[in-house]
PDB file of C-alpha atoms in Angstrom:
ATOM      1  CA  UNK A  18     146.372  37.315  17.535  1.00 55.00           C
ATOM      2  CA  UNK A  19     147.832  34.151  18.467  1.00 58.00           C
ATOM      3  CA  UNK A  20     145.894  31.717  20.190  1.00 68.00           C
ATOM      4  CA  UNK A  21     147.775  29.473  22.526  1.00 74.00           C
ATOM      5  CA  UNK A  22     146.826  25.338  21.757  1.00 79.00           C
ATOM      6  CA  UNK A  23     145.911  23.739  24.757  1.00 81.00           C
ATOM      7  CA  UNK A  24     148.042  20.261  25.400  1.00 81.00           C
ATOM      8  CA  UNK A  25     146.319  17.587  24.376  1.00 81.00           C
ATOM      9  CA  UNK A  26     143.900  15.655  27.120  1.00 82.00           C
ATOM     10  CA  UNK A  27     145.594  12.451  28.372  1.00 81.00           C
ATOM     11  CA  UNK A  28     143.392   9.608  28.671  1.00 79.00           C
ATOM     12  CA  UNK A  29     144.037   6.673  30.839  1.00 76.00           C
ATOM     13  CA  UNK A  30     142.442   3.701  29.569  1.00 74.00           C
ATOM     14  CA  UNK A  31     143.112   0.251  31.646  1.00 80.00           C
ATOM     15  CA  UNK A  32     143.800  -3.003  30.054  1.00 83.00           C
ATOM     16  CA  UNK A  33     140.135  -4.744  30.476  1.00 81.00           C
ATOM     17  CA  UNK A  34     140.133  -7.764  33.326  1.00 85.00           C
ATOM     18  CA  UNK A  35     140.615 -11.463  32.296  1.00 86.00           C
ATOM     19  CA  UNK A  36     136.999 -12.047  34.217  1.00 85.00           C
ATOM     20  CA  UNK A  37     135.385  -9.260  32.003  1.00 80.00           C
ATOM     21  CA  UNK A  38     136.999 -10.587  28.922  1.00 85.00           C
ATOM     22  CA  UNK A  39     135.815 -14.149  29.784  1.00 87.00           C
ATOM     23  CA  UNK A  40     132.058 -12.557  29.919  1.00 88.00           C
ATOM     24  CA  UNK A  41     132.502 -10.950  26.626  1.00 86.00           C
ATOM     25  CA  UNK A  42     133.684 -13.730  24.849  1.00 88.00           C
ATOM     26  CA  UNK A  43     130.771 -16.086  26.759  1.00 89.00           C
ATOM     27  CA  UNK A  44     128.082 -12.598  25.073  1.00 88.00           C
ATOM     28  CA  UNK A  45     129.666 -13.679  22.374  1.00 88.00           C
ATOM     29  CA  UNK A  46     129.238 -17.672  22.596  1.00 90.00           C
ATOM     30  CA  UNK A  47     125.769 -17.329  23.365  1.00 88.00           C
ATOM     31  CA  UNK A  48     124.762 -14.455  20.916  1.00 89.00           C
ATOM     32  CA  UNK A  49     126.393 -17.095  18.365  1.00 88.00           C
ATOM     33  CA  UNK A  50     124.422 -20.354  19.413  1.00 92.00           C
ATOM     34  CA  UNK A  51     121.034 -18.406  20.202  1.00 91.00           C
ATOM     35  CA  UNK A  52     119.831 -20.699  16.414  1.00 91.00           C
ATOM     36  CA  UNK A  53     120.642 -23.602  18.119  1.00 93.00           C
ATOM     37  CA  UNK A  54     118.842 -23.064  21.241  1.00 94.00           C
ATOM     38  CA  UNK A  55     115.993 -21.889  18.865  1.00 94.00           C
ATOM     39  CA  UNK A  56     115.987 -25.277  17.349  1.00 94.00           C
ATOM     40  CA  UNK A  57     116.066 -27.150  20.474  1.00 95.00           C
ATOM     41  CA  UNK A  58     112.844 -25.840  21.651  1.00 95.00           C
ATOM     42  CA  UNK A  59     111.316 -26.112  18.166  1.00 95.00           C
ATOM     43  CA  UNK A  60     112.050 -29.610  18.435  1.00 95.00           C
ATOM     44  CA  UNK A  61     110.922 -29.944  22.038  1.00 95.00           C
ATOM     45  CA  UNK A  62     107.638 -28.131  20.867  1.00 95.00           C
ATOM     46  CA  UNK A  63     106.931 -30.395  17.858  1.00 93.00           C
ATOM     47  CA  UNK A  64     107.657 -33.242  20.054  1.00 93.00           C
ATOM     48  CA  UNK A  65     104.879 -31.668  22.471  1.00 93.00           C
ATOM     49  CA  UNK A  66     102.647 -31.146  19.659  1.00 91.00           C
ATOM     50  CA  UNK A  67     102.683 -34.987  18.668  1.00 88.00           C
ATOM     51  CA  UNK A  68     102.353 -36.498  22.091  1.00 90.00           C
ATOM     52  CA  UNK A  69      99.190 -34.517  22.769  1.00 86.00           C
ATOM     53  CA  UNK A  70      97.505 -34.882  19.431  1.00 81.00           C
ATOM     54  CA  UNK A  71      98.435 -38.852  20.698  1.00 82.00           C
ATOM     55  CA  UNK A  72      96.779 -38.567  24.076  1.00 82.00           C
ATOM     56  CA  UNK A  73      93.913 -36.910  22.583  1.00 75.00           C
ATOM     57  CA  UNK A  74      93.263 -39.352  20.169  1.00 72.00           C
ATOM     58  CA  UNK A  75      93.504 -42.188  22.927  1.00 78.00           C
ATOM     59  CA  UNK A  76      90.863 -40.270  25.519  1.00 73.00           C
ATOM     60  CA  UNK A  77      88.061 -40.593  23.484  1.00 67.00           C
ATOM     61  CA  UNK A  78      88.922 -41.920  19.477  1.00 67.00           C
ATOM     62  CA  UNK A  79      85.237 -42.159  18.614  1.00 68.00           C
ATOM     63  CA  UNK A  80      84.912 -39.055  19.857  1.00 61.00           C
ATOM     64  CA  UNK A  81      86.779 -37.266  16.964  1.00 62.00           C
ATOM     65  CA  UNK A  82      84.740 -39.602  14.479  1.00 64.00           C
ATOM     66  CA  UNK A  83      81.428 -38.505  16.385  1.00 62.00           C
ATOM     67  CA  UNK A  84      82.698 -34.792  15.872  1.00 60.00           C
ATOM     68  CA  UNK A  85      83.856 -34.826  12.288  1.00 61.00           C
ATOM     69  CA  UNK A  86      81.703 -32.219  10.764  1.00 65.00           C
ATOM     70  CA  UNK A  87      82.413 -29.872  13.918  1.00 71.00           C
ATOM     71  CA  UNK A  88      83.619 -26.634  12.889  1.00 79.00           C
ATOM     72  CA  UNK A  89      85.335 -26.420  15.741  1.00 80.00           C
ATOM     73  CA  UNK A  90      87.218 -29.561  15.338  1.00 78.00           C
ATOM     74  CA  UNK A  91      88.245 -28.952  12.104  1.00 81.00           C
ATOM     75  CA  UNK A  92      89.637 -25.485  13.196  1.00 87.00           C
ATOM     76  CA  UNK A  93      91.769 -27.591  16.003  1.00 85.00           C
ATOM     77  CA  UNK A  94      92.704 -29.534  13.954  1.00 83.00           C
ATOM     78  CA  UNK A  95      94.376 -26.917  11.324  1.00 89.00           C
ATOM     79  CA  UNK A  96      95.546 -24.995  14.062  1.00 92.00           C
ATOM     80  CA  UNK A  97      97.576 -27.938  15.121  1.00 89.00           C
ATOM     81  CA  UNK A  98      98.694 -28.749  11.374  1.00 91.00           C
ATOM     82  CA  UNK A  99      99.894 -25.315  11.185  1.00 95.00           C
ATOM     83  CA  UNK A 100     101.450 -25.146  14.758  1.00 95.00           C
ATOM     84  CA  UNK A 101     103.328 -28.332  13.500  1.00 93.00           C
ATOM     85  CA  UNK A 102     104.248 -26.508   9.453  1.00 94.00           C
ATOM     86  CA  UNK A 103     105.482 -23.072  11.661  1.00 96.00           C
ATOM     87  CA  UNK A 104     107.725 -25.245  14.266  1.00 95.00           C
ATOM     88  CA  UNK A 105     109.340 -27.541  11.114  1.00 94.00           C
ATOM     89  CA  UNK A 106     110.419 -24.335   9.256  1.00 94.00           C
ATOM     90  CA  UNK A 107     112.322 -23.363  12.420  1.00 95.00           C
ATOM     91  CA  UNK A 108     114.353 -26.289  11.915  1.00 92.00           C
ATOM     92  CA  UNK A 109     114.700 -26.356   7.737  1.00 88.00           C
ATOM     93  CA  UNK A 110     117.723 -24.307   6.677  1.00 80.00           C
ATOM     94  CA  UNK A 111     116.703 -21.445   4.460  1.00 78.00           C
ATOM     95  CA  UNK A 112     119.182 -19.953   1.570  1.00 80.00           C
ATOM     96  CA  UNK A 113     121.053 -17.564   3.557  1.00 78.00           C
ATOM     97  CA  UNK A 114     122.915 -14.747   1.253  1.00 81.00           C
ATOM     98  CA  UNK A 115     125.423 -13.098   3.012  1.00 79.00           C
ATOM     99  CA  UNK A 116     129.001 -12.015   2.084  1.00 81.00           C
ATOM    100  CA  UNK A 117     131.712 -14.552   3.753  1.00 79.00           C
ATOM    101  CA  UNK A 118     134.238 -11.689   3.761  1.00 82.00           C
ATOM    102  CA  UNK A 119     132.634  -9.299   5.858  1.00 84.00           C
ATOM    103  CA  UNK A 120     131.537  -9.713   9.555  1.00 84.00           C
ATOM    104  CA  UNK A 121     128.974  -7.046   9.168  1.00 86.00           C
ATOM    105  CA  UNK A 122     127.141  -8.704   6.595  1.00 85.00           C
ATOM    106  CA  UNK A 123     127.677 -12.334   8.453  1.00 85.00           C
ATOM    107  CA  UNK A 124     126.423 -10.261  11.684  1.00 88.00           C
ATOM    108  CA  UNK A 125     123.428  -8.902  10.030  1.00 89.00           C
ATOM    109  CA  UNK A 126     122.623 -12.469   8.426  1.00 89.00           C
ATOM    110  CA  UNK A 127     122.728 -13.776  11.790  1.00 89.00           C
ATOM    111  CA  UNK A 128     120.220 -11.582  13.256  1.00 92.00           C
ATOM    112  CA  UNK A 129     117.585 -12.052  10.105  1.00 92.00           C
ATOM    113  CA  UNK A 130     118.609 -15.977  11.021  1.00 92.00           C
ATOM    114  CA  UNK A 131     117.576 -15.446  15.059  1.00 93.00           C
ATOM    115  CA  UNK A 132     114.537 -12.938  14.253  1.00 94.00           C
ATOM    116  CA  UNK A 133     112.942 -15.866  11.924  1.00 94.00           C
ATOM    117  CA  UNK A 134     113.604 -18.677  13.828  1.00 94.00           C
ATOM    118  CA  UNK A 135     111.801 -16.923  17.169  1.00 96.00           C
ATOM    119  CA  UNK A 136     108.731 -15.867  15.186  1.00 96.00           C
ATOM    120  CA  UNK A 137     108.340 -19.024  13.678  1.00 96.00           C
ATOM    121  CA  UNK A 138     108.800 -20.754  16.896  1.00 96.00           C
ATOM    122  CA  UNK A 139     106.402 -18.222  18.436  1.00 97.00           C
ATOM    123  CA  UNK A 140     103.682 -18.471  15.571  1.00 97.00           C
ATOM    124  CA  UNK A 141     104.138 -21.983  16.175  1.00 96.00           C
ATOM    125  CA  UNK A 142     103.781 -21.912  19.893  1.00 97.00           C
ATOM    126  CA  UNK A 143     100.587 -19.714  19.686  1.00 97.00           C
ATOM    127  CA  UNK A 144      98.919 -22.307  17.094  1.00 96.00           C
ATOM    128  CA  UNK A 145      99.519 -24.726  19.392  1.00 95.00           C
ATOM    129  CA  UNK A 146      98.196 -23.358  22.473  1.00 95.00           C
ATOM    130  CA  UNK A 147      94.579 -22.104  20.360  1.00 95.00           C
ATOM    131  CA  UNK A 148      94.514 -25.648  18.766  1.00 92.00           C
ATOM    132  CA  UNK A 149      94.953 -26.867  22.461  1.00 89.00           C
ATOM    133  CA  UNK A 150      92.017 -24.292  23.722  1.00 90.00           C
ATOM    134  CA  UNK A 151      89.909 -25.650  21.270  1.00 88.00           C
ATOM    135  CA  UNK A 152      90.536 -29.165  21.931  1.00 82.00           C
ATOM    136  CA  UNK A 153      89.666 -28.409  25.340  1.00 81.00           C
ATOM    137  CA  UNK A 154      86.379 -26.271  24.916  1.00 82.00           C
ATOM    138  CA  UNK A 155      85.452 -29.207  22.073  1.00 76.00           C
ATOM    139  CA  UNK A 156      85.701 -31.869  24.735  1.00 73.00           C
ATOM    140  CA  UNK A 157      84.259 -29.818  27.640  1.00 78.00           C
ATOM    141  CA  UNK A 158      81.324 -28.129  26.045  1.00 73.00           C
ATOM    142  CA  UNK A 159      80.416 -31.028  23.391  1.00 62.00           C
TER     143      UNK A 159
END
């Protein structure tokens, strides 16, 4: 019983295009500077943050001394405090541990990097927008 081997399958394979390696290497540029983009809009954000806590004040400045023992004021007021705390720890390095050998561990590192950064700048985005809906309903309804 001798069972004839079939001949090995021959694969073509094609040298990949200079356009499609030009993509993969700008995946690649991007994937690496998505931090840095992070950062940006943090920045942008708490920059945001400050110049309408500064146009609120100027509306009405008695008003927040009128409204001092609001509840609701005070909650606007830590929601903005915290918007500000979540958008400044997107932009303060943390201790990253990673092994400098090996890209898998520098890969992985990356993505705990990019997946903290966003929900900080998220968390810090939504804070912003409440403290902003408070503001609003403070100054509309009061």
């Amino acid at each position: 019983m001798s069972q004839e081997k079939e001949p090995p399958k021959i694969i073509a394979a094609k040298k990949t295009s200079e356009a499609d390696q030009s993509w993969i290497k700008h995946q690649r540029e991007v994937q690496q500077k998505t931090p840095e983009r992070i950062e940006d809009a943090a920045k942008f954000l708490s920059g945001m943050i400050s110049i309408s806590l500064t146009i609120f004040l100027k509306l009405n400045p008695d008003g927040f001394k009128e409204m001092a023992g609001s509840g609701l004021l005070n909650t606007a007021v830590i929601l903005w405090i915290a918007s500000l705390v979540f958008t400044f720890l997107v932009l303060f390095p943390a201790p990253y541990r990673y092994n400098d050998s090996s890209s898998a561990s520098i890969r992985g590192m990356h993505k705990r990097v990019v997946r903290y950064k966003y929900w900080m700048l998220g968390l810090g985005a939504f804070f912003f927008v409440v403290a902003l809906g408070v503001l609003v309903w403070v100054y509309v309804a009061g």
